[in-house]
Structure formats: C-alpha cells, structure tokens
Tab-separated table of C-alpha atoms in Angstrom:
chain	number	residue	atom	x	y	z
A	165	UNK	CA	71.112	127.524	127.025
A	166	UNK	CA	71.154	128.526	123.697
A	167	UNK	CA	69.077	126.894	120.694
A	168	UNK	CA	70.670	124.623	117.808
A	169	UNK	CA	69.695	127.702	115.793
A	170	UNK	CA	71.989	130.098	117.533
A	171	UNK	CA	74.487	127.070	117.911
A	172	UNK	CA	74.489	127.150	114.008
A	173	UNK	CA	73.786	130.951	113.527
A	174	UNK	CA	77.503	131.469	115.721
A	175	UNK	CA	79.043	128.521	113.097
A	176	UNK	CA	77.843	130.330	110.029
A	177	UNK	CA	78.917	133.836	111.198
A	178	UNK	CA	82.138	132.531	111.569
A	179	UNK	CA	82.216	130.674	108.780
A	180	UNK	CA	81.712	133.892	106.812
A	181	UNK	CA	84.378	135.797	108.356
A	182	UNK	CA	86.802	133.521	107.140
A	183	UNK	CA	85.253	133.389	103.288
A	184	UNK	CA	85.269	137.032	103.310
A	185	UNK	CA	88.939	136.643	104.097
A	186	UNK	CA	89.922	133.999	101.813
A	187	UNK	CA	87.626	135.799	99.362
A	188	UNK	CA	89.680	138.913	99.538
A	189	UNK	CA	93.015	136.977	99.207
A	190	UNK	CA	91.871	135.575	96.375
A	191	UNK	CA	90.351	138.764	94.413
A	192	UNK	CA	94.086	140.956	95.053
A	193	UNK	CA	96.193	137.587	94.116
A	194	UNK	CA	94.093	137.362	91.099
A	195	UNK	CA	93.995	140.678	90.233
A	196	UNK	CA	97.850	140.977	90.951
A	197	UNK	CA	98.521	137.610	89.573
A	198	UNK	CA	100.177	136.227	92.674
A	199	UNK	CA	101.500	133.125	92.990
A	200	UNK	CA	104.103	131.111	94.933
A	201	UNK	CA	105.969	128.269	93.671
A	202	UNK	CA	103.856	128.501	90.698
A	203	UNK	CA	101.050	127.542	92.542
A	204	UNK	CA	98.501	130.263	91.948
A	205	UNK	CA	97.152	132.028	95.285
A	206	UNK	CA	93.815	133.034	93.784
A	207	UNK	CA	93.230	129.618	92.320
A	208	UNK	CA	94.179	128.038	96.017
A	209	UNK	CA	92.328	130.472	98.318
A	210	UNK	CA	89.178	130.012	96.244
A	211	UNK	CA	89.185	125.938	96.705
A	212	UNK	CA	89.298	126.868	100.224
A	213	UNK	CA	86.123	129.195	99.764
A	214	UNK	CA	84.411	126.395	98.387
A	215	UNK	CA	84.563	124.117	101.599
A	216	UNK	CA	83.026	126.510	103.782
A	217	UNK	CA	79.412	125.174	103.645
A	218	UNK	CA	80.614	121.572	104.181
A	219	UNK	CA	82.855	122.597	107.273
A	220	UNK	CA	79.870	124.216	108.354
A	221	UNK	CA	77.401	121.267	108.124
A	222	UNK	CA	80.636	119.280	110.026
A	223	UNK	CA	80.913	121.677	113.199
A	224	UNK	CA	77.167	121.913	113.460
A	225	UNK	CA	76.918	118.224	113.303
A	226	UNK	CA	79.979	117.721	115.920
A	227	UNK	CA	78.232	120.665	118.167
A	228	UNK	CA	74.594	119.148	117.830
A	229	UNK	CA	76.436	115.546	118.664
A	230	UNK	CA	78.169	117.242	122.152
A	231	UNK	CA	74.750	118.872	122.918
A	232	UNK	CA	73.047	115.666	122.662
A	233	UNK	CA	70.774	116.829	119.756
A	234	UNK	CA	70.965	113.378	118.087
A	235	UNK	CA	68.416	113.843	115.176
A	236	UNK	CA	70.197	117.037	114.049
A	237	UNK	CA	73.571	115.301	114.286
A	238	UNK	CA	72.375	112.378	112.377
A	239	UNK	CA	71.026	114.617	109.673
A	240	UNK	CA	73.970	116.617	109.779
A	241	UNK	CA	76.257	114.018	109.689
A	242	UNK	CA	74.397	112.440	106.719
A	243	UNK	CA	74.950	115.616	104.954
A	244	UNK	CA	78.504	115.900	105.431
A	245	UNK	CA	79.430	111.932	104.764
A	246	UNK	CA	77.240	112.470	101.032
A	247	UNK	CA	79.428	115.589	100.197
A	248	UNK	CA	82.425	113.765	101.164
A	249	UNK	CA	81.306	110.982	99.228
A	250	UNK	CA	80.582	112.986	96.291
A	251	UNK	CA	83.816	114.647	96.104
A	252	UNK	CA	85.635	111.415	96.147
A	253	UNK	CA	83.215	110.072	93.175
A	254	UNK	CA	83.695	113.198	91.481
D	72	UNK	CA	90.196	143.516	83.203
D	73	UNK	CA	89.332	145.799	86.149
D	74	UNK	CA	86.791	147.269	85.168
D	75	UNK	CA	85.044	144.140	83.898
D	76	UNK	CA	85.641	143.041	87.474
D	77	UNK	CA	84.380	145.770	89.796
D	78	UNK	CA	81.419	145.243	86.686
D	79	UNK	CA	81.060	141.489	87.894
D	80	UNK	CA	81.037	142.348	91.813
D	81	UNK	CA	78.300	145.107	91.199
D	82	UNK	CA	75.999	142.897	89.270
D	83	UNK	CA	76.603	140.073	91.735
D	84	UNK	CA	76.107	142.155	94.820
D	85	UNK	CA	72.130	143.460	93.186
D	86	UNK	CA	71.133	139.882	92.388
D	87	UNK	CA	72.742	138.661	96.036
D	88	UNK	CA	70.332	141.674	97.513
D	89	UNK	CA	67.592	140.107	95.601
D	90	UNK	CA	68.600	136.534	96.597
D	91	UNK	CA	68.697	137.418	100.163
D	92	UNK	CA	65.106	139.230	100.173
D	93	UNK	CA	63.306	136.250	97.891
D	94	UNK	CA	65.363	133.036	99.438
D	95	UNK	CA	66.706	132.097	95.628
D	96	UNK	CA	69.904	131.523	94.599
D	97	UNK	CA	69.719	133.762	91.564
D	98	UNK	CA	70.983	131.332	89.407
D	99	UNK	CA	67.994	132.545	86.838
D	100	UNK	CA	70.182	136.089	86.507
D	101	UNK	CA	73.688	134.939	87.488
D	102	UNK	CA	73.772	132.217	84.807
D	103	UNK	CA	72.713	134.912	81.758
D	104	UNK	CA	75.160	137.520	83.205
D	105	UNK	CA	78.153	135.342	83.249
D	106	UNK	CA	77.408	133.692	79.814
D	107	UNK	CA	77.071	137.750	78.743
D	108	UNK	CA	79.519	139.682	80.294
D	109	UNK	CA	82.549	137.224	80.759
D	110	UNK	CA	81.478	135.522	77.860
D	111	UNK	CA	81.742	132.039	79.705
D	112	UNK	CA	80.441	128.559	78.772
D	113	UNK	CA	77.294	127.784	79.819
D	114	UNK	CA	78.660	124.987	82.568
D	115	UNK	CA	81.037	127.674	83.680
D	116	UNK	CA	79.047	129.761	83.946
D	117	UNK	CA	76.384	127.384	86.212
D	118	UNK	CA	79.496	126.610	88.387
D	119	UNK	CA	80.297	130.308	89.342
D	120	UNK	CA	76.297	130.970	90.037
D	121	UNK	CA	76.462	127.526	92.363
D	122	UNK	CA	79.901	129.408	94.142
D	123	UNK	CA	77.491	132.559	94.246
D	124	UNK	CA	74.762	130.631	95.737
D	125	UNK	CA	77.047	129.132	98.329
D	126	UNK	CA	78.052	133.091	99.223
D	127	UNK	CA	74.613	134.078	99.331
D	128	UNK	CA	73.836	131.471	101.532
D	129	UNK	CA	75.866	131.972	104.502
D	130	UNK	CA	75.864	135.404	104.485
D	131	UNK	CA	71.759	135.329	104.910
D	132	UNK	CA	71.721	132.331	107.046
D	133	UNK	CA	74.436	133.572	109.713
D	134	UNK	CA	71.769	136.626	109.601
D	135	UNK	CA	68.304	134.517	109.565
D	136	UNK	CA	69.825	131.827	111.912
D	137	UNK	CA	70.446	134.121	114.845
D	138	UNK	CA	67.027	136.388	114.066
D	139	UNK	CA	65.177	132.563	114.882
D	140	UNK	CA	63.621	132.905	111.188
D	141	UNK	CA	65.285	129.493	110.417
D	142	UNK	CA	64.133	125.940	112.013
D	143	UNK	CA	67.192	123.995	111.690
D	144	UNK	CA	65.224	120.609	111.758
D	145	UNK	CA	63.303	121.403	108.260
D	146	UNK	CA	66.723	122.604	106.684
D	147	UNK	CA	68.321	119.698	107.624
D	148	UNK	CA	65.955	116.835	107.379
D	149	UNK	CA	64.827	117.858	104.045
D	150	UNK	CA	68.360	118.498	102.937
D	151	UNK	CA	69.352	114.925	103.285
D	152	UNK	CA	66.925	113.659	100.715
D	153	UNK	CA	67.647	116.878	98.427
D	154	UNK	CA	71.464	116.802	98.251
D	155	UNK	CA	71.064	112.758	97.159
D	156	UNK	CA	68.610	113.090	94.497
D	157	UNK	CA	69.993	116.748	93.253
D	158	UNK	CA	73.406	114.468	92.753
D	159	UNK	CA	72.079	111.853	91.327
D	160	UNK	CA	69.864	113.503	88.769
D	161	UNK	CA	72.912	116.102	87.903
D	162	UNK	CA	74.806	112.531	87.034
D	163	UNK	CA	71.643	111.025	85.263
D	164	UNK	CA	70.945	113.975	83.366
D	165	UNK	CA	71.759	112.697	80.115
D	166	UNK	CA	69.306	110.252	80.232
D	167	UNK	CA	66.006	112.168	79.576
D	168	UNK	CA	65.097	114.957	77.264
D	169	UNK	CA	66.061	118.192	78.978
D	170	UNK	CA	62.802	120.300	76.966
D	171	UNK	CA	60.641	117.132	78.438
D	172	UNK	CA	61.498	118.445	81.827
D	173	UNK	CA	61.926	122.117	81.395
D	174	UNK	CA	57.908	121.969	80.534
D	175	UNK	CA	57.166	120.028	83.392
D	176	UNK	CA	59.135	122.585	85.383
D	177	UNK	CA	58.059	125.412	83.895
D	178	UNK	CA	54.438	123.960	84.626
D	179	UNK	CA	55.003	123.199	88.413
D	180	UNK	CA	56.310	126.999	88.842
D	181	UNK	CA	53.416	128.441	87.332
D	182	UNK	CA	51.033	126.292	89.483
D	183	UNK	CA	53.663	127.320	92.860
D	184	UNK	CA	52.949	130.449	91.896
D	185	UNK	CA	49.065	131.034	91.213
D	186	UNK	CA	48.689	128.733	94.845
D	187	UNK	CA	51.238	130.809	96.749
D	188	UNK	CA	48.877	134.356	95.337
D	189	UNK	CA	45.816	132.880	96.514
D	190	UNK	CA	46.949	131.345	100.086
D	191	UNK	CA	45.452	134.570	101.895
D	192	UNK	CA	46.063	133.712	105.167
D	193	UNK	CA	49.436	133.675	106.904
D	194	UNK	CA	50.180	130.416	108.215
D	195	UNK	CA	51.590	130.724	111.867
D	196	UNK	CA	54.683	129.145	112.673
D	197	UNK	CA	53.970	125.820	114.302
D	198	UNK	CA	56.881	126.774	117.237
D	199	UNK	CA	58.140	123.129	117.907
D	200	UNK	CA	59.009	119.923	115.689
D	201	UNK	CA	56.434	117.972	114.066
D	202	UNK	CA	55.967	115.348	111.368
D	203	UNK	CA	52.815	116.649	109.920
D	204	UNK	CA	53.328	117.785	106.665
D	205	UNK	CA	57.148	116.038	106.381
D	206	UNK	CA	56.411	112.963	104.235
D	207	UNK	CA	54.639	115.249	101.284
D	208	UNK	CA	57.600	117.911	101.895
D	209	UNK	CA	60.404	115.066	101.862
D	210	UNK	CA	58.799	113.892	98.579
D	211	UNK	CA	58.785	117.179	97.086
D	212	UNK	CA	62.211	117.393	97.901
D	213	UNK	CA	63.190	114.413	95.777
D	214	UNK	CA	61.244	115.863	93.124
D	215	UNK	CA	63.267	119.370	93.883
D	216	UNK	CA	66.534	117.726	93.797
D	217	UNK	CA	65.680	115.400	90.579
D	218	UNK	CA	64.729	119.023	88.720
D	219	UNK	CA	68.015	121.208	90.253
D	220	UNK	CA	70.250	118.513	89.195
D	221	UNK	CA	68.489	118.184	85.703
D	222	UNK	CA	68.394	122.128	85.363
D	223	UNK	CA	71.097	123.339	87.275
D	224	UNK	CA	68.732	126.098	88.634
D	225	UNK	CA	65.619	126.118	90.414
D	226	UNK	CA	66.666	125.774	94.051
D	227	UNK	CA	64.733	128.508	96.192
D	228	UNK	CA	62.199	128.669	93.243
D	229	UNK	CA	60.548	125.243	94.309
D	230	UNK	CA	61.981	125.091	98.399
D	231	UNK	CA	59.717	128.207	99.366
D	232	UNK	CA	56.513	127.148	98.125
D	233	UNK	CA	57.467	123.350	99.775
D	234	UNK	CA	58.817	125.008	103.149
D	235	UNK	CA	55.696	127.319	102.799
D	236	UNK	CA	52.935	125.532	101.813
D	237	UNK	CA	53.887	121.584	103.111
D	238	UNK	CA	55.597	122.665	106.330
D	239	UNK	CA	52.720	125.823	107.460
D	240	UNK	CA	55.334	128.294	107.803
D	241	UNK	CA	54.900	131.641	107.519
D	242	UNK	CA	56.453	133.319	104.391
D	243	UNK	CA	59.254	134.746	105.909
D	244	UNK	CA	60.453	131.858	107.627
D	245	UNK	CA	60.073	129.822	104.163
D	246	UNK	CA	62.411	132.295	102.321
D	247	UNK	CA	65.023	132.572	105.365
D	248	UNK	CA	64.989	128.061	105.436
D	249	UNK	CA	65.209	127.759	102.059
D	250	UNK	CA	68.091	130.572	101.775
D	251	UNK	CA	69.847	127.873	104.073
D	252	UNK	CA	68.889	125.114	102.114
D	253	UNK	CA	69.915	126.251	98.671
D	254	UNK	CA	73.446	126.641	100.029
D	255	UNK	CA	73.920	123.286	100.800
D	256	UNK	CA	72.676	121.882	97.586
D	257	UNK	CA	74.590	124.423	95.808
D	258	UNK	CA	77.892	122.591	97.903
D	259	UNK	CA	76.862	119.088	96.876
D	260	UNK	CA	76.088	120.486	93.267
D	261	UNK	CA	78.938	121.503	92.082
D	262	UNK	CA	80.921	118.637	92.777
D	263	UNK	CA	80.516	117.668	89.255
D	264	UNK	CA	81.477	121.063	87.926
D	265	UNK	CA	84.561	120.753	89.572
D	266	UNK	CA	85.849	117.203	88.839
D	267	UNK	CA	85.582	118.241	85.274
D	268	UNK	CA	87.396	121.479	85.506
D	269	UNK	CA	84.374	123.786	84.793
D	270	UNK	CA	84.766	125.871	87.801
D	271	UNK	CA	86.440	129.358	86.522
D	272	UNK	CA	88.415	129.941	90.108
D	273	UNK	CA	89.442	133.370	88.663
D	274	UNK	CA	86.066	134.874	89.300
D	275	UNK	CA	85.095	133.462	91.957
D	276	UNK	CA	86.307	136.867	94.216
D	277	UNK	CA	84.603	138.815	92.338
D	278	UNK	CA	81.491	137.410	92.048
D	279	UNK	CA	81.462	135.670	95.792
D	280	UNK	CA	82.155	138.722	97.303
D	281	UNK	CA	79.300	141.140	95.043
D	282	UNK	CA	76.695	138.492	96.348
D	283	UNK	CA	78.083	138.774	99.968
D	284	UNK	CA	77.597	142.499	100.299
D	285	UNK	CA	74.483	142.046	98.469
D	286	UNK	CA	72.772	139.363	100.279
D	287	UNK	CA	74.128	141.595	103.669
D	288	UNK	CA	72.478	144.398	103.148
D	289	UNK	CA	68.563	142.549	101.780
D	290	UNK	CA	68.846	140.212	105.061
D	291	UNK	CA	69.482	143.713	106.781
D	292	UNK	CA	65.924	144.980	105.293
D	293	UNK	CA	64.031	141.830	105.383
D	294	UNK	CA	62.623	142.774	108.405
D	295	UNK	CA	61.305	145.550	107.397
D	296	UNK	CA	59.476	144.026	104.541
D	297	UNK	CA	56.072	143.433	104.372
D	298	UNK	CA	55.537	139.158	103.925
D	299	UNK	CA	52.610	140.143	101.314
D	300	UNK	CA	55.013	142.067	99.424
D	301	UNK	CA	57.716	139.177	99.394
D	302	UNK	CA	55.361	136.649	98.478
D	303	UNK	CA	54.274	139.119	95.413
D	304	UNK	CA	57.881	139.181	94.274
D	305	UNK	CA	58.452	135.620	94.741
D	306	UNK	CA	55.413	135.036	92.961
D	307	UNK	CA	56.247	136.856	89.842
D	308	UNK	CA	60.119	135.702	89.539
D	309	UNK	CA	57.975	131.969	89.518
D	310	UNK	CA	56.312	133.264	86.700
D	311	UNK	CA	59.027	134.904	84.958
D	312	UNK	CA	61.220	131.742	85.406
D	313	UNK	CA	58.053	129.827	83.674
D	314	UNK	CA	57.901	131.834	80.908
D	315	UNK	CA	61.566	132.316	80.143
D	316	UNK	CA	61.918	128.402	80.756
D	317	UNK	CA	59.060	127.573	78.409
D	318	UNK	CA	59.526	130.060	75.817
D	319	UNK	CA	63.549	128.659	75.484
D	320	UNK	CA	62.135	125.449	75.669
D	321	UNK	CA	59.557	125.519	72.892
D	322	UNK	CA	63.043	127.411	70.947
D	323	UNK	CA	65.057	124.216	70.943
C-alpha cells in the first residue's frame, strides 16, 4: 500500500505535467500574441497555472479522506477552504 | 522582446536550481531581477517571484515527495497555521513600520544562521509522527507567516531552520519540507497581488518555466550533495539576506 507521501508525490507529478503544458501555451500565445474572442490565451492559460497548488492540496485532501488518513485530510482540507476563502475576500 | 525573454527564463531557471538545492523560494534574487531587467514595480515584481515560487515548488516536491525526503504531516500541519497568519499579516501590513520589522528579521536570520553552523550533529529522522517539538514549531510558524506576509519574502529562509531545528530532522529532509511548504504559502500569498491587478500574466511563461527546468535539474543533484555542504550554503544566503535586509533598512 503506498504512503500518503507517494499518494501526494503521484498528485504533484501530475500536477506538473499539466503546468508545464499550460505554461507552454501560455509562453507561444504570448509571444505570438494569440488571442480568441479578444480574450487573451496567454493571460487565460496562466490563471490556470496559478491554481495548480490549490488543486493539488484538494486531490490530496479528497485521496487522504478515501484512504482514511483523517488528520491529513483535515489539514488538507483546512488548507484548501482558507485559499478558497481568500480568493473570494480578495 | 525575445531576447529579453529567453533572458528572463535563463535567470529564472539558475535561481530555480538554487531554490531547489537550498529549499527557498528565491524571492531574495527573483524580486531584484524583475525590478532590473523588466523594469517592473516592486509589487509586480513580488507577484511573479510568488508564481516562481509556486513553479519551484512542485517541480521539487513531485521529486522530494516520491524520494520519501518529505513527511507530509509537518508540511501540512504547519501549513495551516502559516497560510492564516502569512494572509493576515500581508492584509495588516500597513499597520506597523516595515524597517521595525525588517531589523527584527534581519536579526532572527542571523541568529538561524550562526545556530544552524554550530548544530554539529545530524539529527536523525524521527521515522513516524510525533508531537514533540510541534507546539514551538507551530508557533514559529505564526511568527513565519506574520514576517512573509509583512516582507513578501522570507519563506524557506525561516521554514528550514524551524523544520530543522524544532522538528529533529535531518537537513535534507528540512530543505525538501520546506520546498513543499513555501509553495503553498506562495498560493495563499498572492491572493492579494492578484485582486489588485499586480500580477504581470505576460511573464509568467517565461519565468515559471526557467524555475521549472531549474529546480529539475538541483532536485536531480540533491542527492548527491553533501548535507554539510547544503547547510553551509543555506547558512550564508541567511546571512546575506541579513545584511542586504539591514543595510536597506538602516537606508530608508
């Protein structure tokens, strides 16, 4: 069975595939000035960048929660209810 | 404009290999190479090092997390103290002479520092949860987060020596935890940049990606570093950040 460290270590490493991606979207749109609708890709694909830690901190707390690992979930899941509360204070 | 970017993502990508190896966000050289080079405002420029930080952070942590270097229960538990406090000090900040603090800071590094040189033996990893050492190591925390959100920097610089020296890990183990932890504060963080439209999304790609490759290739070598020789260079980026802090401080 594996640890809550691997647990995390296979959210993270997936979590930076997909930065990496939107990351690279975001450096050609920019440097290409891309946009659609008027909406600028760069601009959109970076917001996205920018919620990868807090979707990370979310899956890890979910996962912990299946696995039972109730002190990590609970910390976790403190974590990811401040940055949502945060964001909607501003 | 290219040029000034591939200059941005090679500069990011040495301070992210730097990051990685010493468990800092680099915030200390991101900050004074964005207010140089792009010639941004000094909040702007604190938002892209916080979207650098984030970068950094995952890439090391997906590394350190799977290598067993991190315990998930420190991260976490002192994380949800951390993330609070670094919030509401960032909001408070106003309040309270910023050279006031910058001394006391600059103080506290100096004092991490000289106690992190002379701790000659390598604490062993204690291998399973335990509260001893927690409550000090929560309170430092709060005292962590009050000074990041004050600051805007300062993240790794005081989570080593509190992972390290509260918690008995070993060295290596502080710098991979705190890699983690820096990330998540840097998330909560810049919240504030962002509401008020001091986040310059343009570089972001640039910049994210430099400390990506960066911070890939020092967790890659970490292993291969000696702890002593870690705990040296962690020791004198504490005392650079002392001096520098001080010496701008004592300038205003």
């Amino acid at each position: 069975m594996k640890t809550p460290e691997q647990v995390a270590a296979g959210v993270y490493k997936n979590i930076l595939l997909i930065i990496i991606v939107l990351l690279l979207i975001s450096g050609v749109s920019s440097t290409f000035n891309v946009d659609y609708r008027g909406l600028s890709i760069s601009d959109l694909t970076a917001k996205f960048y920018l919620l990868g830690i807090p979707a990370a901190m979310m899956a890890i707390t979910i996962l912990m929660l299946i696995r039972g690992e109730k002190n990590l979930a609970l910390a976790g899941g403190f974590i990811s209810l401040m940055w949502i509360v945060f964001r909607w204070i501003g | 404009m290219i040029p000034q970017q591939l200059l941005i993502f090679l500069l990011t990508a040495v301070v992210g290999f730097l990051s990685s190896l010493l468990g800092v966000g680099g915030g200390v050289l991101l900050v004074p190479i964005f207010t140089l080079i792009l010639k941004l405002p000094i909040h702007e420029a604190i938002a892209l090092s916080l979207s650098c930080v984030m970068a950094t952070s995952i890439t090391s942590s997906s590394k350190y997390l799977a290598s067993g270097l991190i315990d998930l229960k420190a991260v976490l538990y002192l994380e949800t103290v951390t993330v609070v406090a670094s919030y509401l000090a960032g909001k408070a900040a106003g309040l309270i002479s910023d050279q006031a603090i910058a001394l006391a800071f600059s103080t506290m590094l100096i004092v991490s520092a000289v106690l992190m040189i002379l701790s000659k033996t390598e604490a062993k990893s204690i291998g399973h949860f335990s509260f001893r050492g927690y409550p000090p190591a929560l309170g430092a925390s709060v005292l962590a987060g009050g000074l990041v959100g004050f600051l805007g920097v300062g993240g790794g610089i005081i989570k080593v020596p509190i992972v390290q020296l509260l918690l008995g890990k070993p060295v290596k183990e502080a710098v991979a935890c705190s890699g983690m932890m820096i990330g998540i504060s840097a998330a909560i963080g810049i919240i504030p940049y962002m509401s008020r439209g001091e986040l310059p999304l343009n570089w972001i790609a640039f910049a994210a990606l430099g400390t990506i490759l960066g911070s890939y290739l020092g967790s890659k070598i970490f292993h291969k570093i000696e702890s002593s020789v870690i705990k040296f260079m962690f020791a004198v980026l504490l005392i650079y950040t002392a001096v520098t802090m001080a010496i701008k401080t004592m300038g205003k």
